[in-house]
């Protein structure tokens, strides 16, 4: 039995079933949880993220932040923030772009928000040699403008689930049935009463919504800054259970080996956009990741790197571009989306309406 499962069993024995949000937090970000103990990333791990596929991803996102910093009149000093930096690959690529913009680099303090001590050490080793000012903080600081990236971070934050039964909604729980972890329902109906088919699942994301609201309020208050969220998810509407567990690049049962399995849920971009707007900031997107990256120059950059390169390098570039921007099975271009929060409603690179009037 995993340490997380032992702890959950004690908790449930003491106080009864826990919510899906408590279960998720215990599995994902607790000190004995998934990211603290397991090597998640890469072929030998459980999944591969966009920055691990190609450095072009980080270069384009870095250029996006530099552009927003320029548009804000080059604030100095500012915080270059990343939420959940994983192996530090994305920030390393952003800092490489920043080398070409000395004023951006010298004005930036790099702030990393990371729950896992193990990954903090990986990030310190990787990024320490690349930038003189790096801080590990538990939350996004609000004393200067922020230019912020979060890739596959919001999907790891705890969600709550409610199931529609007999005309009311009941929170989904995790308890013990015949000595095994099992899903159940709270006996108390939730305070909302919208109609839905029997058995429908509704999800809410209090942690993600609150975080985006806080960052948006800071950007609105200073009239400067930008936050870019990239994740897989949907743009509002519909019901469904999106909680998923992944181990060794395959889907597994959500309750299997808690703490040794990556748990995540689809991000509701409409809900994030509403939270940011309520806080007084401007929202751009969501747009599909593929279209976003292509608008930022993915194909040109890949062409540049491929020119004069050998056949194997060119083929690797093509594969990377297809994985990042393709819209087919197993590709990220349509499933993943980008959403930006800024201070002003002005056109922002990657989010423009295209000539035929389609709003990507
Ligand atoms: N952005 C990286 C890693 C994504 S995995 C990439 O694209 O490769 C999610 C990251 O968020 C991990 O670094 C994980 O440890 C961190 N994380 C998950 N929940 C967190 C929380 N509640 N607070 C801070 N960091 C968290």
XYZ file of C-alpha atoms and ligand atoms in Angstrom:
386
model
C 0.000 0.000 0.000
C 1.303 3.498 -0.826
C 1.990 5.996 2.017
C -0.758 8.258 0.627
C -3.289 5.418 0.744
C -2.341 4.598 4.352
C -2.813 8.230 5.321
C -6.142 8.459 3.470
C -7.424 5.291 5.156
C -6.586 6.716 8.588
C -8.310 10.000 7.682
C -11.430 8.209 6.428
C -11.524 5.869 9.463
C -11.407 8.923 11.740
C -13.738 11.340 10.013
C -15.615 9.498 7.286
C -15.288 9.881 3.493
C -13.237 12.771 2.070
C -14.206 14.973 -0.877
C -12.654 14.397 -4.310
C -10.755 17.677 -3.756
C -9.191 16.391 -0.522
C -8.378 13.100 -2.224
C -6.740 14.902 -5.155
C -4.685 17.221 -2.938
C -3.461 14.255 -0.866
C -2.454 12.369 -4.012
C -0.925 15.170 -6.087
C 0.780 17.897 -4.088
C 1.109 16.624 -0.488
C 4.665 16.149 0.855
C 4.390 12.373 0.298
C 2.315 12.782 -2.885
C 2.924 12.182 -6.562
C 5.208 15.069 -7.557
C 7.212 14.801 -4.330
C 8.136 11.166 -4.939
C 7.773 10.121 -8.513
C 9.716 11.051 -11.667
C 6.691 12.039 -13.708
C 8.189 13.410 -16.900
C 9.624 11.845 -20.035
C 9.582 8.478 -21.791
C 10.556 6.638 -18.599
C 7.976 8.569 -16.530
C 4.236 8.945 -16.880
C 3.678 11.740 -19.408
C 5.424 14.273 -21.652
C 4.582 17.970 -21.589
C 4.952 20.551 -24.359
C 8.224 22.116 -23.137
C 9.739 18.616 -23.001
C 8.739 18.030 -26.640
C 10.602 20.994 -28.125
C 12.452 24.119 -26.924
C 10.470 26.083 -29.522
C 7.465 25.971 -27.165
C 9.346 27.859 -24.432
C 10.940 30.229 -26.925
C 7.544 31.289 -28.293
C 6.034 31.700 -24.822
C 9.119 33.654 -23.735
C 8.787 35.950 -26.751
C 5.100 36.423 -25.842
C 6.043 37.645 -22.337
C 8.817 39.912 -23.661
C 6.283 41.439 -26.072
C 3.804 42.115 -23.230
C 6.591 43.623 -21.091
C 7.498 45.935 -23.997
C 3.824 46.869 -24.456
C 3.641 47.845 -20.760
C 6.566 50.284 -21.129
C 9.252 47.875 -19.845
C 8.601 47.906 -16.095
C 11.745 47.525 -13.986
C 11.841 45.596 -11.700
C 9.288 42.875 -12.408
C 8.648 39.232 -11.523
C 8.999 36.523 -14.160
C 6.790 33.855 -12.572
C 6.179 30.217 -13.370
C 3.595 28.074 -11.608
C 4.489 24.379 -11.326
C 7.763 24.480 -13.306
C 8.302 20.679 -13.355
C 11.865 20.022 -14.503
C 12.472 23.729 -15.211
C 12.615 23.189 -18.968
C 10.106 25.895 -19.931
C 11.802 28.550 -17.786
C 15.232 27.543 -19.128
C 13.976 28.164 -22.669
C 12.392 31.492 -21.650
C 15.668 32.601 -20.055
C 17.510 31.721 -23.259
C 15.195 34.077 -25.175
C 15.753 36.712 -22.466
C 19.500 36.691 -23.117
C 18.759 38.573 -26.325
C 16.873 41.283 -24.381
C 19.341 42.515 -21.723
C 16.951 45.030 -20.119
C 14.269 42.362 -19.694
C 16.803 40.023 -18.157
C 18.284 42.570 -15.770
C 14.842 43.743 -14.580
C 13.566 40.209 -13.931
C 13.417 38.330 -10.683
C 12.514 34.707 -11.475
C 9.820 33.423 -9.109
C 9.009 29.711 -9.044
C 5.872 28.432 -7.306
C 6.408 24.708 -6.697
C 4.917 22.378 -4.069
C 7.436 19.554 -4.360
C 10.784 19.915 -2.519
C 12.272 17.343 -4.855
C 11.299 19.339 -7.955
C 12.440 22.603 -6.311
C 15.906 21.084 -6.136
C 15.746 20.002 -9.800
C 14.659 23.539 -10.750
C 17.381 25.160 -8.618
C 20.072 23.012 -10.260
C 18.761 23.653 -13.759
C 17.997 27.372 -13.540
C 20.524 28.601 -10.957
C 23.316 28.862 -13.553
C 21.008 30.727 -15.966
C 19.785 33.628 -13.809
C 21.198 35.563 -10.850
C 17.904 36.179 -9.000
C 15.652 33.161 -8.380
C 13.106 32.921 -5.580
C 10.919 29.981 -4.534
C 7.650 31.292 -3.144
C 4.378 29.664 -2.099
C 2.242 32.249 -3.854
C 2.439 34.841 -6.607
C 3.977 38.022 -5.163
C 2.056 41.255 -5.669
C 4.637 43.954 -5.038
C 5.650 44.479 -8.697
C 4.298 43.656 -12.173
C 4.191 39.940 -13.005
C 4.746 38.208 -16.334
C 3.576 34.688 -15.622
C 3.462 31.271 -17.291
C 1.587 28.171 -16.171
C 1.742 25.099 -18.408
C -0.163 21.998 -17.293
C -0.449 23.459 -13.798
C -4.139 24.269 -13.304
C -5.123 20.696 -14.285
C -3.301 19.423 -11.181
C -5.260 21.607 -8.738
C -8.040 19.932 -6.716
C -11.552 19.867 -8.143
C -14.887 19.119 -6.473
C -17.422 16.886 -8.192
C -21.196 16.741 -7.753
C -23.495 14.011 -9.034
C -27.159 14.585 -9.940
C -29.408 12.062 -8.155
C -33.171 12.183 -7.870
C -33.454 15.910 -8.607
C -30.621 17.147 -6.379
C -26.816 17.369 -6.495
C -24.593 15.477 -4.031
C -20.852 15.878 -3.616
C -18.770 12.910 -4.715
C -16.573 11.463 -1.981
C -13.899 8.820 -1.511
C -14.506 6.393 1.353
C -13.887 2.772 2.296
C -16.186 -0.026 1.180
C -15.288 -3.555 2.324
C -11.759 -2.410 3.073
C -11.138 -0.779 -0.312
C -11.131 2.849 -1.429
C -14.390 3.549 -3.261
C -16.352 6.509 -4.593
C -19.519 7.490 -2.761
C -21.825 10.476 -2.343
C -22.284 12.906 0.497
C -25.746 12.470 2.081
C -26.269 16.261 2.068
C -27.563 17.941 -1.106
C -25.483 20.801 -2.530
C -27.056 24.286 -2.516
C -27.455 24.558 -6.313
C -30.467 23.079 -8.052
C -30.023 23.205 -11.828
C -31.809 20.526 -13.826
C -29.694 17.765 -15.364
C -29.994 14.136 -16.419
C -29.832 11.530 -13.665
C -26.186 10.664 -12.933
C -24.760 13.833 -14.549
C -21.460 15.021 -13.053
C -20.734 18.690 -12.454
C -17.223 19.861 -11.576
C -16.047 23.042 -9.918
C -12.478 24.242 -9.478
C -12.327 26.563 -6.486
C -8.516 26.509 -6.272
C -7.895 27.314 -9.957
C -10.615 29.989 -10.062
C -9.317 31.686 -6.886
C -5.732 31.657 -8.125
C -6.594 33.169 -11.519
C -8.822 35.751 -9.806
C -5.952 36.785 -7.517
C -3.447 37.114 -10.369
C -5.963 39.032 -12.517
C -6.729 41.431 -9.650
C -3.006 42.163 -9.278
C -2.600 42.813 -13.033
C -5.694 45.046 -13.061
C -4.551 46.980 -9.973
C -1.109 47.769 -11.424
C -2.393 48.315 -14.968
C 0.500 46.135 -16.168
C 1.539 42.494 -16.380
C 0.399 39.375 -18.200
C -0.434 35.796 -17.310
C -0.543 32.961 -19.832
C -2.237 29.687 -18.931
C -1.842 26.661 -21.213
C -3.651 23.465 -20.359
C -6.007 20.854 -21.686
C -9.615 21.663 -21.132
C -12.844 22.975 -22.533
C -14.512 26.333 -23.001
C -17.524 26.031 -20.720
C -20.768 24.139 -20.970
C -21.643 20.521 -20.515
C -21.329 18.090 -17.702
C -18.904 15.261 -17.274
C -16.393 13.526 -15.102
C -12.948 14.671 -16.324
C -10.891 13.360 -13.407
C -8.207 11.109 -14.861
C -5.265 9.054 -13.712
C -2.180 8.387 -15.823
C 0.771 6.100 -15.141
C 3.420 4.987 -17.607
C 1.726 6.880 -20.479
C -1.571 4.978 -20.023
C -4.877 5.727 -18.325
C -5.423 3.794 -15.104
C -8.102 3.678 -12.400
C -8.319 6.940 -10.417
C -8.247 5.091 -7.076
C -5.332 2.835 -8.024
C -2.036 3.367 -6.105
C -2.810 6.847 -4.758
C 0.245 9.109 -4.835
C 2.023 7.030 -7.475
C -0.332 7.985 -10.265
C -0.744 11.376 -11.915
C -4.212 12.746 -11.200
C -5.572 15.678 -13.178
C -8.813 17.161 -14.450
C -9.738 19.170 -17.521
C -9.627 22.927 -17.052
C -12.848 24.924 -17.488
C -11.544 27.970 -19.362
C -14.900 29.752 -19.332
C -14.888 29.694 -15.556
C -11.292 31.005 -15.412
C -12.097 33.755 -17.913
C -15.110 34.816 -15.829
C -12.989 34.921 -12.662
C -10.351 37.093 -14.374
C -12.952 39.483 -15.842
C -14.703 39.850 -12.491
C -11.334 40.866 -11.040
C -11.166 43.708 -13.601
C -8.587 42.316 -16.044
C -8.779 41.782 -19.822
C -9.046 38.202 -21.054
C -7.763 36.848 -24.383
C -8.889 33.458 -25.672
C -9.060 30.631 -24.991
C -7.617 29.590 -28.353
C -6.458 26.117 -29.358
C -2.760 25.582 -28.588
C -1.973 24.681 -32.201
C -3.405 27.867 -33.605
C -1.842 29.910 -30.821
C 1.646 28.522 -31.483
C 1.297 28.863 -35.255
C 0.203 32.507 -34.823
C 3.278 33.099 -32.658
C 5.564 31.745 -35.401
C 5.952 28.000 -34.697
C 6.320 27.059 -38.356
C 8.796 29.839 -39.162
C 10.972 28.937 -36.171
C 10.928 25.229 -37.026
C 11.817 26.114 -40.635
C 14.723 28.244 -39.439
C 16.092 25.456 -37.236
C 15.574 22.885 -39.988
C 17.295 24.883 -42.722
C 20.681 23.332 -43.374
C 20.097 20.636 -40.743
C 20.432 16.930 -41.511
C 17.520 14.692 -42.426
C 17.102 13.202 -38.927
C 16.977 16.653 -37.302
C 14.412 17.863 -39.817
C 12.267 14.809 -39.213
C 12.475 15.315 -35.434
C 11.381 18.938 -35.883
C 8.422 17.867 -38.006
C 7.356 15.330 -35.389
C 7.615 17.930 -32.625
C 5.584 20.492 -34.601
C 2.889 17.882 -35.287
C 2.668 16.869 -31.625
C 2.457 20.453 -30.389
C 0.110 21.838 -33.029
C -1.571 18.912 -34.801
C -5.248 18.374 -34.147
C -5.347 14.581 -34.519
C -5.391 11.714 -32.059
C -2.510 11.911 -29.561
C -1.626 15.463 -30.656
C -1.936 18.516 -28.429
C -2.995 21.239 -30.862
C -6.766 21.073 -30.343
C -7.052 19.472 -26.899
C -4.828 22.071 -25.247
C -5.815 25.718 -25.063
C -4.179 29.014 -24.207
C -5.743 31.846 -22.217
C -4.064 35.161 -21.466
C -4.898 37.775 -18.839
C -3.625 41.337 -19.270
C -4.500 44.803 -18.001
C -5.965 46.239 -21.231
C -8.287 44.987 -23.950
C -5.878 45.450 -26.852
C -4.881 42.893 -29.510
C -2.340 40.477 -28.117
C -0.078 38.212 -30.252
C -1.446 34.716 -30.730
C -5.033 35.697 -29.944
C -5.993 37.912 -32.883
C -9.116 37.336 -34.887
C -8.011 35.963 -38.250
C -8.837 37.596 -41.558
C -11.899 35.436 -42.330
C -13.477 36.616 -39.115
C -13.143 33.324 -37.287
C -12.218 33.968 -33.701
C -9.685 31.222 -32.944
N 4.911 23.015 -16.159
C 5.690 21.794 -16.220
C 5.212 20.728 -15.218
C 3.765 20.374 -15.231
S 3.378 19.137 -14.012
C 5.700 21.257 -17.632
O 4.932 21.757 -18.449
O 6.480 20.359 -17.915
C 2.688 20.092 -12.682
C 3.684 20.869 -11.850
O 2.951 21.597 -10.858
C 4.710 20.049 -11.079
O 5.913 20.789 -11.022
C 4.052 19.921 -9.707
O 4.935 19.592 -8.668
C 3.443 21.284 -9.532
N 2.300 21.376 -8.625
C 1.183 20.586 -8.616
N 0.288 21.029 -7.697
C 0.845 22.122 -7.125
C 0.421 23.035 -6.108
N -0.758 22.891 -5.517
N 1.244 24.060 -5.790
C 2.442 24.225 -6.397
N 2.906 23.391 -7.356
C 2.138 22.349 -7.705
